[in-house]
């Protein structure tokens, strides 16, 4: 399937071909993908949230931040801005920082840049009211000299479809404004490794599988997320919009997103960040508001590859409640970066992308590091009934979430219950409509028909990558942004995007590595070598 630079949260992959012309051409009608249309992303009906306000977000933290001044902030910038996690830990071990000060620094930045001002990004939807106290506890625990995970004490933002006890999990939806829950499995794993949950990141509402006519980055609760590289001129990508923007703007040490088909790759590449969409099942989905139990996965969004490896180490773990969960590697993805090399590695590069100068430049960097590049053509495969897969999964999976993982006081048990709430509160709950929810509600199939849809999609997705990889003895495939996120999604293959530069208009672009299941260690190593050799990421202007 051609390159579709998606704007559909996980689905951000299908609206923009490489030549930026004929935006919805080459989309097979049988896939249903053409139903997921997007408006011009600058055509905003709503910018700031009408549900939350700064006063509400900061109420519980205001007094605790009173001792953190502008002077302290300025003095700390060189120690913290754009530093990787090992560097931050080194500063703390040398006494130049503390976890408490680090948390306050990020909170100060969020308060300065995120809402209700000329540079506002609307990336953060809520903050952990206990995070400063928890950071102070980490400073005390540091004194016991017990070996700590590299994520220990690091402030992390979670996409607001991931359950956590400290804040409601809303998916950006007014209907879930009071959805207080227990921790998701990956939230527990982060906490067990010592991470601090700083807050929740805004997202394209319901992971961009809700309105169909809305811009990426919009949610009723969080408002319109904006890209720091171009607030009103560059798309945020979606659906993990807030996670990508928050990382780019240095609002946290790292963030967690989720992807069904492009929702990590798109916002990561659009915000000059590193985004890892793992093999489906490597990270648990329990306690995450779903679209598709067939395709969904959480994954890290970070400023660099090192931090992605650290985050993946911290989140992995076998979850008996997730039917796709697999036993993770016992070794450390982070430690394995020390063995990174591209010598003799063979990568397939799409001929159809060779008019992209940034892609060609990235390929040349890989060659200089010892990689072998084989030009390949895209396999001519279809993804029939892709939209139906999402419809049928979401109808069942959302009902299961309400039953097992949502707040017990919520009165919803089906997607129709949410639709009814939205209709009764339409001005605030659904200013762009709820077209995709309507499609979910109307879709039905037999078990045999649904199984056939899934089997065909997975077979076709694997064929897209396996045919050239097996024919040319390739280690991986090279793509751009989320151009081949749909194929990777249905194949259930991992993908990692890393900054590869900026267009003449200043739009960030990512080089995306794709390979076969459970090759995350290799993806991280390849991306690490490329990142260190190219050093293409630049921080956004005006947010220093």
mmCIF file of N, CA and C in Angstrom, residues 382-445:
data_model
loop_
_atom_site.group_PDB
_atom_site.id
_atom_site.type_symbol
_atom_site.label_atom_id
_atom_site.label_comp_id
_atom_site.label_asym_id
_atom_site.label_seq_id
_atom_site.Cartn_x
_atom_site.Cartn_y
_atom_site.Cartn_z
ATOM 1 N N UNK A 382 -3.068 -5.524 -0.770
ATOM 2 C CA UNK A 382 -4.181 -4.749 -0.231
ATOM 3 C C UNK A 382 -4.356 -5.067 1.241
ATOM 4 N N UNK A 383 -5.050 -4.174 1.934
ATOM 5 C CA UNK A 383 -5.425 -4.421 3.329
ATOM 6 C C UNK A 383 -6.953 -4.360 3.426
ATOM 7 N N UNK A 384 -7.620 -5.381 2.905
ATOM 8 C CA UNK A 384 -9.082 -5.347 2.859
ATOM 9 C C UNK A 384 -9.712 -5.387 4.247
ATOM 10 N N UNK A 385 -10.728 -4.572 4.426
ATOM 11 C CA UNK A 385 -11.518 -4.560 5.676
ATOM 12 C C UNK A 385 -10.706 -4.144 6.895
ATOM 13 N N UNK A 386 -9.674 -3.324 6.679
ATOM 14 C CA UNK A 386 -8.901 -2.795 7.817
ATOM 15 C C UNK A 386 -9.832 -2.068 8.786
ATOM 16 N N UNK A 387 -10.660 -1.193 8.260
ATOM 17 C CA UNK A 387 -11.571 -0.435 9.107
ATOM 18 C C UNK A 387 -12.535 -1.347 9.851
ATOM 19 N N UNK A 388 -12.989 -2.392 9.194
ATOM 20 C CA UNK A 388 -13.913 -3.324 9.853
ATOM 21 C C UNK A 388 -13.226 -4.051 11.002
ATOM 22 N N UNK A 389 -11.960 -4.391 10.837
ATOM 23 C CA UNK A 389 -11.219 -4.997 11.945
ATOM 24 C C UNK A 389 -11.272 -4.100 13.174
ATOM 25 N N UNK A 390 -11.010 -2.806 12.967
ATOM 26 C CA UNK A 390 -11.024 -1.872 14.086
ATOM 27 C C UNK A 390 -12.422 -1.729 14.667
ATOM 28 N N UNK A 391 -13.416 -1.617 13.792
ATOM 29 C CA UNK A 391 -14.803 -1.510 14.258
ATOM 30 C C UNK A 391 -15.195 -2.687 15.137
ATOM 31 N N UNK A 392 -14.954 -3.892 14.633
ATOM 32 C CA UNK A 392 -15.412 -5.097 15.320
ATOM 33 C C UNK A 392 -14.646 -5.324 16.620
ATOM 34 N N UNK A 393 -13.333 -5.048 16.583
ATOM 35 C CA UNK A 393 -12.557 -5.173 17.818
ATOM 36 C C UNK A 393 -13.018 -4.150 18.851
ATOM 37 N N UNK A 394 -13.167 -2.891 18.439
ATOM 38 C CA UNK A 394 -13.496 -1.857 19.416
ATOM 39 C C UNK A 394 -14.854 -2.110 20.068
ATOM 40 N N UNK A 395 -15.810 -2.571 19.295
ATOM 41 C CA UNK A 395 -17.134 -2.831 19.868
ATOM 42 C C UNK A 395 -17.026 -3.803 21.032
ATOM 43 N N UNK A 396 -16.254 -4.862 20.866
ATOM 44 C CA UNK A 396 -16.108 -5.860 21.926
ATOM 45 C C UNK A 396 -15.119 -5.420 22.996
ATOM 46 N N UNK A 397 -13.996 -4.834 22.575
ATOM 47 C CA UNK A 397 -12.913 -4.539 23.517
ATOM 48 C C UNK A 397 -13.247 -3.381 24.447
ATOM 49 N N UNK A 398 -13.982 -2.386 23.953
ATOM 50 C CA UNK A 398 -14.365 -1.282 24.817
ATOM 51 C C UNK A 398 -15.341 -1.760 25.880
ATOM 52 N N UNK A 399 -16.256 -2.631 25.507
ATOM 53 C CA UNK A 399 -17.192 -3.203 26.484
ATOM 54 C C UNK A 399 -16.429 -3.985 27.561
ATOM 55 N N UNK A 400 -15.391 -4.697 27.141
ATOM 56 C CA UNK A 400 -14.574 -5.439 28.118
ATOM 57 C C UNK A 400 -13.841 -4.490 29.050
ATOM 58 N N UNK A 401 -13.301 -3.389 28.501
ATOM 59 C CA UNK A 401 -12.634 -2.397 29.351
ATOM 60 C C UNK A 401 -13.598 -1.849 30.394
ATOM 61 N N UNK A 402 -14.799 -1.491 29.993
ATOM 62 C CA UNK A 402 -15.779 -0.965 30.951
ATOM 63 C C UNK A 402 -16.055 -1.978 32.061
ATOM 64 N N UNK A 403 -16.054 -3.238 31.714
ATOM 65 C CA UNK A 403 -16.377 -4.290 32.687
ATOM 66 C C UNK A 403 -15.218 -4.594 33.627
ATOM 67 N N UNK A 404 -13.988 -4.532 33.110
ATOM 68 C CA UNK A 404 -12.850 -5.021 33.890
ATOM 69 C C UNK A 404 -11.905 -3.950 34.411
ATOM 70 N N UNK A 405 -11.817 -2.786 33.727
ATOM 71 C CA UNK A 405 -10.737 -1.845 34.039
ATOM 72 C C UNK A 405 -11.180 -0.418 34.290
ATOM 73 N N UNK A 406 -12.443 -0.097 34.018
ATOM 74 C CA UNK A 406 -12.933 1.267 34.207
ATOM 75 C C UNK A 406 -13.467 1.458 35.615
ATOM 76 N N UNK A 407 -13.771 2.708 35.954
ATOM 77 C CA UNK A 407 -14.386 3.008 37.240
ATOM 78 C C UNK A 407 -15.751 2.332 37.337
ATOM 79 N N UNK A 408 -16.014 1.666 38.457
ATOM 80 C CA UNK A 408 -17.244 0.889 38.604
ATOM 81 C C UNK A 408 -18.479 1.774 38.694
ATOM 82 N N UNK A 409 -18.300 3.059 38.949
ATOM 83 C CA UNK A 409 -19.457 3.960 39.041
ATOM 84 C C UNK A 409 -19.915 4.475 37.680
ATOM 85 N N UNK A 410 -19.106 4.239 36.641
ATOM 86 C CA UNK A 410 -19.544 4.642 35.307
ATOM 87 C C UNK A 410 -20.752 3.813 34.895
ATOM 88 N N UNK A 411 -21.644 4.432 34.163
ATOM 89 C CA UNK A 411 -22.890 3.746 33.784
ATOM 90 C C UNK A 411 -22.826 3.161 32.379
ATOM 91 N N UNK A 412 -21.651 3.194 31.752
ATOM 92 C CA UNK A 412 -21.532 2.701 30.378
ATOM 93 C C UNK A 412 -21.148 1.223 30.375
ATOM 94 N N UNK A 413 -21.735 0.498 29.465
ATOM 95 C CA UNK A 413 -21.311 -0.883 29.245
ATOM 96 C C UNK A 413 -21.041 -1.154 27.771
ATOM 97 N N UNK A 414 -21.491 -0.257 26.886
ATOM 98 C CA UNK A 414 -21.299 -0.419 25.450
ATOM 99 C C UNK A 414 -20.914 0.909 24.817
ATOM 100 N N UNK A 415 -20.466 0.853 23.589
ATOM 101 C CA UNK A 415 -20.130 2.080 22.868
ATOM 102 C C UNK A 415 -21.376 2.918 22.628
ATOM 103 N N UNK A 416 -22.529 2.281 22.494
ATOM 104 C CA UNK A 416 -23.776 3.018 22.301
ATOM 105 C C UNK A 416 -24.122 3.857 23.518
ATOM 106 N N UNK A 417 -23.745 3.387 24.704
ATOM 107 C CA UNK A 417 -23.980 4.173 25.921
ATOM 108 C C UNK A 417 -23.183 5.481 25.874
ATOM 109 N N UNK A 418 -21.943 5.400 25.404
ATOM 110 C CA UNK A 418 -21.110 6.599 25.285
ATOM 111 C C UNK A 418 -21.683 7.527 24.219
ATOM 112 N N UNK A 419 -22.103 6.969 23.117
ATOM 113 C CA UNK A 419 -22.689 7.770 22.047
ATOM 114 C C UNK A 419 -23.927 8.518 22.535
ATOM 115 N N UNK A 420 -24.704 7.858 23.351
ATOM 116 C CA UNK A 420 -25.907 8.498 23.890
ATOM 117 C C UNK A 420 -25.528 9.666 24.801
ATOM 118 N N UNK A 421 -24.507 9.466 25.654
ATOM 119 C CA UNK A 421 -24.020 10.564 26.495
ATOM 120 C C UNK A 421 -23.554 11.724 25.623
ATOM 121 N N UNK A 422 -22.780 11.420 24.587
ATOM 122 C CA UNK A 422 -22.265 12.472 23.707
ATOM 123 C C UNK A 422 -23.391 13.248 23.034
ATOM 124 N N UNK A 423 -24.405 12.554 22.604
ATOM 125 C CA UNK A 423 -25.533 13.207 21.933
ATOM 126 C C UNK A 423 -26.261 14.167 22.862
ATOM 127 N N UNK A 424 -26.351 13.814 24.123
ATOM 128 C CA UNK A 424 -27.018 14.660 25.109
ATOM 129 C C UNK A 424 -26.145 15.837 25.544
ATOM 130 N N UNK A 425 -24.840 15.765 25.264
ATOM 131 C CA UNK A 425 -23.898 16.828 25.632
ATOM 132 C C UNK A 425 -23.069 17.223 24.407
ATOM 133 N N UNK A 426 -23.738 17.327 23.269
ATOM 134 C CA UNK A 426 -23.047 17.384 21.990
ATOM 135 C C UNK A 426 -22.126 18.589 21.832
ATOM 136 N N UNK A 427 -22.497 19.754 22.347
ATOM 137 C CA UNK A 427 -21.698 20.957 22.126
ATOM 138 C C UNK A 427 -20.294 20.817 22.700
ATOM 139 N N UNK A 428 -20.191 20.218 23.876
ATOM 140 C CA UNK A 428 -18.882 20.042 24.504
ATOM 141 C C UNK A 428 -18.260 18.683 24.196
ATOM 142 N N UNK A 429 -19.095 17.664 24.051
ATOM 143 C CA UNK A 429 -18.576 16.304 23.927
ATOM 144 C C UNK A 429 -18.195 15.928 22.504
ATOM 145 N N UNK A 430 -18.850 16.529 21.502
ATOM 146 C CA UNK A 430 -18.595 16.083 20.134
ATOM 147 C C UNK A 430 -18.767 17.214 19.117
ATOM 148 N N UNK A 431 -17.986 18.283 19.239
ATOM 149 C CA UNK A 431 -18.118 19.399 18.293
ATOM 150 C C UNK A 431 -17.792 19.006 16.855
ATOM 151 N N UNK A 432 -17.023 17.939 16.680
ATOM 152 C CA UNK A 432 -16.709 17.457 15.332
ATOM 153 C C UNK A 432 -17.534 16.221 14.965
ATOM 154 N N UNK A 433 -18.530 15.892 15.789
ATOM 155 C CA UNK A 433 -19.321 14.699 15.534
ATOM 156 C C UNK A 433 -18.670 13.448 16.087
ATOM 157 N N UNK A 434 -19.304 12.303 15.827
ATOM 158 C CA UNK A 434 -18.773 11.019 16.289
ATOM 159 C C UNK A 434 -18.943 9.949 15.190
ATOM 160 N N UNK A 435 -18.529 10.330 14.005
ATOM 161 C CA UNK A 435 -18.737 9.511 12.811
ATOM 162 C C UNK A 435 -18.147 8.109 12.949
ATOM 163 N N UNK A 436 -16.928 8.001 13.472
ATOM 164 C CA UNK A 436 -16.296 6.691 13.564
ATOM 165 C C UNK A 436 -16.970 5.816 14.605
ATOM 166 N N UNK A 437 -17.419 6.395 15.707
ATOM 167 C CA UNK A 437 -18.193 5.635 16.687
ATOM 168 C C UNK A 437 -19.477 5.092 16.057
ATOM 169 N N UNK A 438 -20.093 5.898 15.232
ATOM 170 C CA UNK A 438 -21.313 5.443 14.555
ATOM 171 C C UNK A 438 -21.022 4.238 13.679
ATOM 172 N N UNK A 439 -19.858 4.251 13.018
ATOM 173 C CA UNK A 439 -19.467 3.110 12.200
ATOM 174 C C UNK A 439 -19.236 1.863 13.031
ATOM 175 N N UNK A 440 -18.623 2.027 14.201
ATOM 176 C CA UNK A 440 -18.411 0.893 15.100
ATOM 177 C C UNK A 440 -19.753 0.289 15.511
ATOM 178 N N UNK A 441 -20.672 1.166 15.884
ATOM 179 C CA UNK A 441 -21.978 0.711 16.362
ATOM 180 C C UNK A 441 -22.728 -0.093 15.300
ATOM 181 N N UNK A 442 -22.611 0.323 14.052
ATOM 182 C CA UNK A 442 -23.384 -0.312 12.979
ATOM 183 C C UNK A 442 -22.767 -1.616 12.481
ATOM 184 N N UNK A 443 -21.470 -1.810 12.715
ATOM 185 C CA UNK A 443 -20.774 -2.952 12.116
ATOM 186 C C UNK A 443 -21.020 -4.235 12.911
ATOM 187 N N UNK A 444 -21.198 -5.335 12.210
ATOM 188 C CA UNK A 444 -21.379 -6.645 12.826
ATOM 189 C C UNK A 444 -20.801 -7.709 11.908
ATOM 190 N N UNK A 445 -20.485 -8.850 12.488
ATOM 191 C CA UNK A 445 -20.022 -9.969 11.669
ATOM 192 C C UNK A 445 -20.171 -11.256 12.457
#
